[in-house]
Short mmCIF file of C-alpha atoms and ligand atoms in Angstrom, two decimals:
data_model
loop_
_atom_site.label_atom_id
_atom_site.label_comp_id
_atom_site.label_asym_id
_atom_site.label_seq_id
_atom_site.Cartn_x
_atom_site.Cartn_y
_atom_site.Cartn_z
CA UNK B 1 0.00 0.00 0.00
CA UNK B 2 1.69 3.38 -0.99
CA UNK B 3 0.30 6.20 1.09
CA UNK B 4 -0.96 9.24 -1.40
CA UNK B 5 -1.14 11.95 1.60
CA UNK B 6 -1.91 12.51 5.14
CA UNK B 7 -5.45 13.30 3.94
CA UNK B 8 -6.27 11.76 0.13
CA UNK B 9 -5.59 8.42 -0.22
CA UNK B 10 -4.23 5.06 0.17
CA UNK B 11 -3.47 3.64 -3.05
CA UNK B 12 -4.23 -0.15 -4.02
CA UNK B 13 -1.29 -1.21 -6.25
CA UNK B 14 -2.11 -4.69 -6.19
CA UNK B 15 -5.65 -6.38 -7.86
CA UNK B 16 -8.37 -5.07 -6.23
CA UNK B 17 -9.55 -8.32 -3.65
CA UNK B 18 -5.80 -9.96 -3.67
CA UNK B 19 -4.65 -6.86 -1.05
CA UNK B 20 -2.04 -8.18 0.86
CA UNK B 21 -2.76 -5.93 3.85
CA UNK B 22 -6.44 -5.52 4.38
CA UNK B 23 -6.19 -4.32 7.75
CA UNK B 24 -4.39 -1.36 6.95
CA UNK B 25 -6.75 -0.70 3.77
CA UNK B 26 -9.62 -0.79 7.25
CA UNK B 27 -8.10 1.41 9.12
CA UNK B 28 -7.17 3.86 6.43
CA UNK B 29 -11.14 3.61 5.46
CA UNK B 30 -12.20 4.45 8.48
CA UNK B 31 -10.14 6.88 9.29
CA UNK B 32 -11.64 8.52 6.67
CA UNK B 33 -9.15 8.59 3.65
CA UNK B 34 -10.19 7.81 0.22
CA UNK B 35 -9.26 4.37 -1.25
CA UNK B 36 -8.21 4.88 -4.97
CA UNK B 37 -8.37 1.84 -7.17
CA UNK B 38 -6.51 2.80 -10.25
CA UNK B 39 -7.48 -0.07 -12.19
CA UNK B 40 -10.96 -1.51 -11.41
CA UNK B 41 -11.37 -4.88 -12.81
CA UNK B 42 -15.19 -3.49 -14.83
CA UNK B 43 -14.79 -2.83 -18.53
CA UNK B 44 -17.82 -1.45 -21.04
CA UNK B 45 -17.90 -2.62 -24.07
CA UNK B 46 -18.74 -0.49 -27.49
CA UNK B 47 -22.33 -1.45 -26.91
CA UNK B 48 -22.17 0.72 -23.46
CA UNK B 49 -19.90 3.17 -24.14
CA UNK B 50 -22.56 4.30 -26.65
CA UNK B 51 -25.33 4.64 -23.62
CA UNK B 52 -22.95 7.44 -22.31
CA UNK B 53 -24.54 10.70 -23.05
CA UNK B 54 -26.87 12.78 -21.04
CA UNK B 55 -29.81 12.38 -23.18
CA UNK B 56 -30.59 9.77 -21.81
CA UNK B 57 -31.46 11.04 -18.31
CA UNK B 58 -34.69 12.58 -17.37
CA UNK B 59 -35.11 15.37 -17.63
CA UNK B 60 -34.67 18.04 -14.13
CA UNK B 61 -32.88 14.40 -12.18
CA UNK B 62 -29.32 14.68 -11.76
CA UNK B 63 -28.58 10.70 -11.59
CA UNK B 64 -29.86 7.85 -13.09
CA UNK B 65 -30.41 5.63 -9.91
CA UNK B 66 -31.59 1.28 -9.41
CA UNK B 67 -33.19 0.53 -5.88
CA UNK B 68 -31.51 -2.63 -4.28
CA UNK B 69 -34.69 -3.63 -4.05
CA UNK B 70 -36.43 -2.28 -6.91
CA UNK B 71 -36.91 -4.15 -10.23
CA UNK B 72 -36.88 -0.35 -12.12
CA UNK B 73 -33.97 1.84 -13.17
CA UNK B 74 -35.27 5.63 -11.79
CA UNK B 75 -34.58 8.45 -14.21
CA UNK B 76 -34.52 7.12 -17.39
CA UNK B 77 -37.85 7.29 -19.81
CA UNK B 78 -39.33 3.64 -19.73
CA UNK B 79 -40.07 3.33 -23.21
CA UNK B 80 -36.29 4.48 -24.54
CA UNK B 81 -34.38 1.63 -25.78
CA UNK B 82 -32.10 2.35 -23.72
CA UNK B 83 -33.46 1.64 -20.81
CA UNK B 84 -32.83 -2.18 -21.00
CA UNK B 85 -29.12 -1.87 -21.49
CA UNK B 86 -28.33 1.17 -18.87
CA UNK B 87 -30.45 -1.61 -16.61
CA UNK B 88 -28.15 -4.02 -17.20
CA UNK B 89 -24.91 -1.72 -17.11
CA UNK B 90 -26.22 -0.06 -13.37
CA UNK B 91 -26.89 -3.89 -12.08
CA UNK B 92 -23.84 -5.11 -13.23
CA UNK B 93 -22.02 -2.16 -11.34
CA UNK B 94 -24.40 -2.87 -8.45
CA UNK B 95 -23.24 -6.60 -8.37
CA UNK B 96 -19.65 -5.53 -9.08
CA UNK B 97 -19.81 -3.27 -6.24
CA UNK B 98 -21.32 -5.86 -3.76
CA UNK B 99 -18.32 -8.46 -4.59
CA UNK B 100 -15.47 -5.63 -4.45
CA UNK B 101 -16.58 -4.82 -1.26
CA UNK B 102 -17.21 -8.53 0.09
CA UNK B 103 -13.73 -9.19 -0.69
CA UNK B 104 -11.73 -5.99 0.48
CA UNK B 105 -13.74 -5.81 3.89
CA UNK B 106 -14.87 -9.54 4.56
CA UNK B 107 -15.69 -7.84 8.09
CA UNK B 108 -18.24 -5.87 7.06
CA UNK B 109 -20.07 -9.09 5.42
CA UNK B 110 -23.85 -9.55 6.09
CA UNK B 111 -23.73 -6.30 7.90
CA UNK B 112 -23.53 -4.21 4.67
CA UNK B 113 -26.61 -2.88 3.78
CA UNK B 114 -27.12 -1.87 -0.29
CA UNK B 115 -28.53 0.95 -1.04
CA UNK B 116 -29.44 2.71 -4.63
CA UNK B 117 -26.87 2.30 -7.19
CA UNK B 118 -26.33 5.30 -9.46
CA UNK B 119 -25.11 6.24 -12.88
CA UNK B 120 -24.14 10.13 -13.65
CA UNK B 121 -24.06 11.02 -17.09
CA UNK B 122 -24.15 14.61 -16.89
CA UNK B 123 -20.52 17.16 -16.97
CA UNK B 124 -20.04 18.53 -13.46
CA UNK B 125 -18.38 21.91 -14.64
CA UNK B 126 -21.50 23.01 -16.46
CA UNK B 127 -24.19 21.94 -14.01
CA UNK B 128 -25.90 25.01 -12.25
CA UNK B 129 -27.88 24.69 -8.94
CA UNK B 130 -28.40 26.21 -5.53
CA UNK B 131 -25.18 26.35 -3.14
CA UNK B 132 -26.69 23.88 -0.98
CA UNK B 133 -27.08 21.26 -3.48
CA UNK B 134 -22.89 22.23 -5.24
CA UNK B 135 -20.93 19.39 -4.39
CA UNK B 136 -17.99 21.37 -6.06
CA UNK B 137 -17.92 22.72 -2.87
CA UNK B 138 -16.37 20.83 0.45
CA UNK B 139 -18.79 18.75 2.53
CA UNK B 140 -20.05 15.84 4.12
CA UNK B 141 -22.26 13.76 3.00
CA UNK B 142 -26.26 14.20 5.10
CA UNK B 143 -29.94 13.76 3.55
CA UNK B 144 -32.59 16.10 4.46
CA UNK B 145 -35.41 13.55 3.59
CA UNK B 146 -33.52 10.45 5.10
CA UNK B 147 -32.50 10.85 8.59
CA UNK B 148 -29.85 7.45 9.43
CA UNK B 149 -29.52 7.85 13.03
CA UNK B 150 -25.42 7.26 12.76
CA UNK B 151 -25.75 4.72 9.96
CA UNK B 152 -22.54 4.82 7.80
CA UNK B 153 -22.71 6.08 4.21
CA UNK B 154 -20.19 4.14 2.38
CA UNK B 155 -19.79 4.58 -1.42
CA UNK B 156 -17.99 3.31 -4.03
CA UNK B 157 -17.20 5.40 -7.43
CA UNK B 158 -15.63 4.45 -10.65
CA UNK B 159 -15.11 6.86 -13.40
CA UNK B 160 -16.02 5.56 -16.77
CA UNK B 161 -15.52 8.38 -18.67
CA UNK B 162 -14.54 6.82 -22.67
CA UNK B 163 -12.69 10.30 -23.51
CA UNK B 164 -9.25 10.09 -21.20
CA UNK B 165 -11.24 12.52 -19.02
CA UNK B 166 -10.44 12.53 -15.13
CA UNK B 167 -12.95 12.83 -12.49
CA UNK B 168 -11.29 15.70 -10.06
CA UNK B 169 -11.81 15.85 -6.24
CA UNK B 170 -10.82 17.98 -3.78
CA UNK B 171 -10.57 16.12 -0.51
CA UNK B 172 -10.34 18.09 2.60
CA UNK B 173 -9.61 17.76 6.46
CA UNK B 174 -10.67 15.19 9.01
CA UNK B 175 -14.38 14.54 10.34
CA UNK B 176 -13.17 15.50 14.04
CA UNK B 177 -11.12 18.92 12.58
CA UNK B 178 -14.61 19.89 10.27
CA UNK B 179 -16.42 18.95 13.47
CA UNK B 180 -14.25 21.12 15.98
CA UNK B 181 -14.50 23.72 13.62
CA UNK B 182 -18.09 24.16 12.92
CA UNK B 183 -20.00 22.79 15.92
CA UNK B 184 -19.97 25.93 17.82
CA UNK B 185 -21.50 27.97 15.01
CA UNK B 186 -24.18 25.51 14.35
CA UNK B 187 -27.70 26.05 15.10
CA UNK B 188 -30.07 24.47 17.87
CA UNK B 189 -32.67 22.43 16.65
CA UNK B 190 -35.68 23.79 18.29
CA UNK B 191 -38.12 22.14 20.33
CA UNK B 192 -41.02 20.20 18.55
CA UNK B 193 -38.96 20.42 14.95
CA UNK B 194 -37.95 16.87 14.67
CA UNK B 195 -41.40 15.67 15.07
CA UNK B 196 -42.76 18.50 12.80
CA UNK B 197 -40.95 17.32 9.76
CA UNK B 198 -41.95 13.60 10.63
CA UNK B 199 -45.21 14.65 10.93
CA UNK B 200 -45.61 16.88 7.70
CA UNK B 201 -43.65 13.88 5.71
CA UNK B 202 -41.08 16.25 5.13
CA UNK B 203 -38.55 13.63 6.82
CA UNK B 204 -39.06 9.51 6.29
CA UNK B 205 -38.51 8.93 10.02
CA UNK B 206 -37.76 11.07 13.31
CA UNK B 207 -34.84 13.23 12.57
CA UNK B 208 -32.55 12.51 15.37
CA UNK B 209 -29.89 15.14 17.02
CA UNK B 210 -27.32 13.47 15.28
CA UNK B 211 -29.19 14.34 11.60
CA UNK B 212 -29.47 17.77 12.60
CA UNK B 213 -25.92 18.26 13.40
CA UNK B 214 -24.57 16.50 9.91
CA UNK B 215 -27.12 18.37 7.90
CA UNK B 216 -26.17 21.66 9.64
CA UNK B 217 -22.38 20.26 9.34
CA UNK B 218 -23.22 20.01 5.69
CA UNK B 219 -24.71 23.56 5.13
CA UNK B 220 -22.17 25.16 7.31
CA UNK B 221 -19.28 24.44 5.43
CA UNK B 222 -20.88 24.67 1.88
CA UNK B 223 -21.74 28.25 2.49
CA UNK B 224 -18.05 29.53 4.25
CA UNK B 225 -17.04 30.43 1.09
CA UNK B 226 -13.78 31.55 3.12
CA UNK B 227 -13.31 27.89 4.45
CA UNK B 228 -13.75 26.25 1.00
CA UNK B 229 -10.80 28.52 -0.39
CA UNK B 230 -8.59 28.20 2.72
CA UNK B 231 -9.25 24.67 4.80
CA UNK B 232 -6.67 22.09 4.26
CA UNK B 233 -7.47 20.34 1.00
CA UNK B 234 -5.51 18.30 -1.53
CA UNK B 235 -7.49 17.63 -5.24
CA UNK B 236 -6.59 14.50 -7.04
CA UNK B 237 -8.20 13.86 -10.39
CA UNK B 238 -9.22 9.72 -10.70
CA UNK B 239 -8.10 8.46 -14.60
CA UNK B 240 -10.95 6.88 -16.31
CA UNK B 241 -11.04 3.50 -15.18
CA UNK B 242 -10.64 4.22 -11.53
CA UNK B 243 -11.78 3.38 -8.90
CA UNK B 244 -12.83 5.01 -5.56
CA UNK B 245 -13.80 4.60 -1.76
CA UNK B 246 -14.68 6.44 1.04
CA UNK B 247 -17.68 6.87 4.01
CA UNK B 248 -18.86 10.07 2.61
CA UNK B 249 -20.95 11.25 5.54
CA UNK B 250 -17.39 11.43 7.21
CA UNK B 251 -14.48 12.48 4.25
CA UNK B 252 -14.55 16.04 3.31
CA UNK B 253 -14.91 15.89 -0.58
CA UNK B 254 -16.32 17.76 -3.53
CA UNK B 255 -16.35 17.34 -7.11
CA UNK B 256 -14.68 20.16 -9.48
CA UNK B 257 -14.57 18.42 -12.66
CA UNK B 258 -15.84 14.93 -14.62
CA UNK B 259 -18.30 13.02 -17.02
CA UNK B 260 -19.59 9.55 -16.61
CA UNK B 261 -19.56 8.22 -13.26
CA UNK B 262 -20.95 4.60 -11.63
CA UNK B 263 -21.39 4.27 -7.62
CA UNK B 264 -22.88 2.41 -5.44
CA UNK B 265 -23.59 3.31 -1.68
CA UNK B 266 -23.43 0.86 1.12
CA UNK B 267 -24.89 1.73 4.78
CA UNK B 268 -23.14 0.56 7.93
CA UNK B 269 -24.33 0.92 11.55
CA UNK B 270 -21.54 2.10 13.59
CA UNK B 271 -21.10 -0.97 15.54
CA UNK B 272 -20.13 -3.09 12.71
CA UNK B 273 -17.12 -1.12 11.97
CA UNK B 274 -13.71 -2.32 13.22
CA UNK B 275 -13.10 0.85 14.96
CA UNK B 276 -16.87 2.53 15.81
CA UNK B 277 -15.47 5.37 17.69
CA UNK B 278 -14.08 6.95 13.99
CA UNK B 279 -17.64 7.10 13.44
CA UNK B 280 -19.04 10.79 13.00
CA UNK B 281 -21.62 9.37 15.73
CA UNK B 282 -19.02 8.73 17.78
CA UNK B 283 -16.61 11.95 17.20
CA UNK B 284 -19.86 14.36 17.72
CA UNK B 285 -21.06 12.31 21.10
CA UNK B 286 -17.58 12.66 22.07
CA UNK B 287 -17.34 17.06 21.58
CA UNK B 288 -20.76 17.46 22.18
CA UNK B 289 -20.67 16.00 25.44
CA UNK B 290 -24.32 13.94 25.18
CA UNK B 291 -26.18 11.22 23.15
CA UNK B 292 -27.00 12.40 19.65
CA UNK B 293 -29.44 9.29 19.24
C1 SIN Q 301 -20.67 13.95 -4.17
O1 SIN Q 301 -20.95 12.88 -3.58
O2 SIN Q 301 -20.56 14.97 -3.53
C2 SIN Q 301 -20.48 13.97 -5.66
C3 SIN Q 301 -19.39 13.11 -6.10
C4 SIN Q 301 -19.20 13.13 -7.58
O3 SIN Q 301 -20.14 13.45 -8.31
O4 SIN Q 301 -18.09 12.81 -8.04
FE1 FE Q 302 -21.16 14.26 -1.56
#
């Protein structure tokens, strides 16, 4: 294992599942680097490299996304012909995805929890939105509609971009350093407001203490427009072809440039990691000073 930085990465050299050192890889995941894979074992062939272009995704959705449950692929118009074969391409990732992980964390096992696979088709440079929803700038990953009570959000990317075209990422400081650093500007979540948004269907469950602070964690740094310029932060750009891993509700990351993207996210409860006190659960419990469940 060669490591990339203090912050970025620990690089695989060897064939992803025949890593001679998985323990390290484990602790280097959950201390929150990013894994890169330089060479993922998943190739498209002509037939799928011709599925890559934004047409088409819906219209107004910003992935193209297959429930692990769900027999249908979300964002793509039914009755396209394409449907079929961007099915197949997602699933296959999905299944990919599943046996990647099986092998580099055989810990994590039955525990592992899939969740929607996704494929990106459209450029990240040109893509307009609100701040809140820029992932070009730094953050951790929360959802407003899905509180997880401390449930890890692991994810695994591969950029399959056909043109030579790198995916870039800035990757930024540690959980506990984002945490220290925001926490006391954060605001209270006031009485009653947890049970509103339950109530008004606004959130899918309760949303806990914990949910509050990562979506506030979230916010906080994407609009300190003074932070994203100045925090600690290294970018690396990922070839086509590569691979990456990382819990995203705990690495700093955005995403400045790219085309063509697969991932598939994983949940985790905290207890099922080797080390549960890297958790973000565990960090904010620790500097708050009280249960955030
Ligand atoms: C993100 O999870 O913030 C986006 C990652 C990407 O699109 O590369
Ligand atoms: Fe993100």
């Amino acid at each position: 294992m060669k490591q990339e930085s203090q912050i970025i990465a620990t690089w695989i050299d060897t064939d992803i599942g025949t890593h001679p050192d998985n323990a390290a890889l484990l602790s280097a995941l959950e201390s929150g680097k990013v894994l890169h894979i330089p060479a993922m074992p998943f190739e498209l062939d002509d037939q799928e490299r011709a599925l890559l272009d934004p047409i088409h995704a819906s219209k107004g959705r910003k992935n193209i996304s297959l429930p692990p449950d769900g027999p249908t692929l979300i964002g793509v118009d039914p009755d396209s012909p394409a449907h079929a074969p961007l099915h197949c391409l997602v699933a296959r990732y999905a299944r990919s995805a599943r046996d990647w992980i099986d092998s580099l964390f055989p810990q994590y096992g039955a525990h592992l929890i899939a969740a929607p696979t996704s494929l990106r088709l459209h450029r990240v440079e040109t893509r307009h939105t609100s701040w809140r929803k820029d992932d070009s700038r730094l953050h951790v990953d929360a959802f407003p509609s899905r509180p997880n009570h401390g449930e890890r959000i692991l994810r695994v990317f591969m950029n399959i971009n056909p043109h030579g075209e790198p995916r870039v990422w800035r990757v930024g400081e540690t959980f506990e350093s984002v945490a220290q650093r925001f926490l006391p500007r954060l605001p209270r979540q006031w009485p009653g407001q947890a049970s509103l948004l339950h109530a008004l269907g606004i959130t899918k469950r309760y949303r806990s203490r914990y949910d509050h602070i990562m979506l506030s964690l979230h916010d906080a740094m994407k609009a300190d427009i003074a932070y994203q310029q100045s925090c600690p932060q290294e970018s690396i750009g990922f070839a086509p072809g590569a691979g990456w891993i990382c819990f995203s509700d705990q690495t700093s990351h955005a995403v400045m440039a790219g085309q063509f993207m697969l991932e598939q996210t994983f949940f985790l409860q905290p207890r099922d990691m080797a080390d549960p006190r890297q958790s973000p659960l565990a960090v904010l419990e620790t500097l708050t000073g009280r249960p955030l469940i």
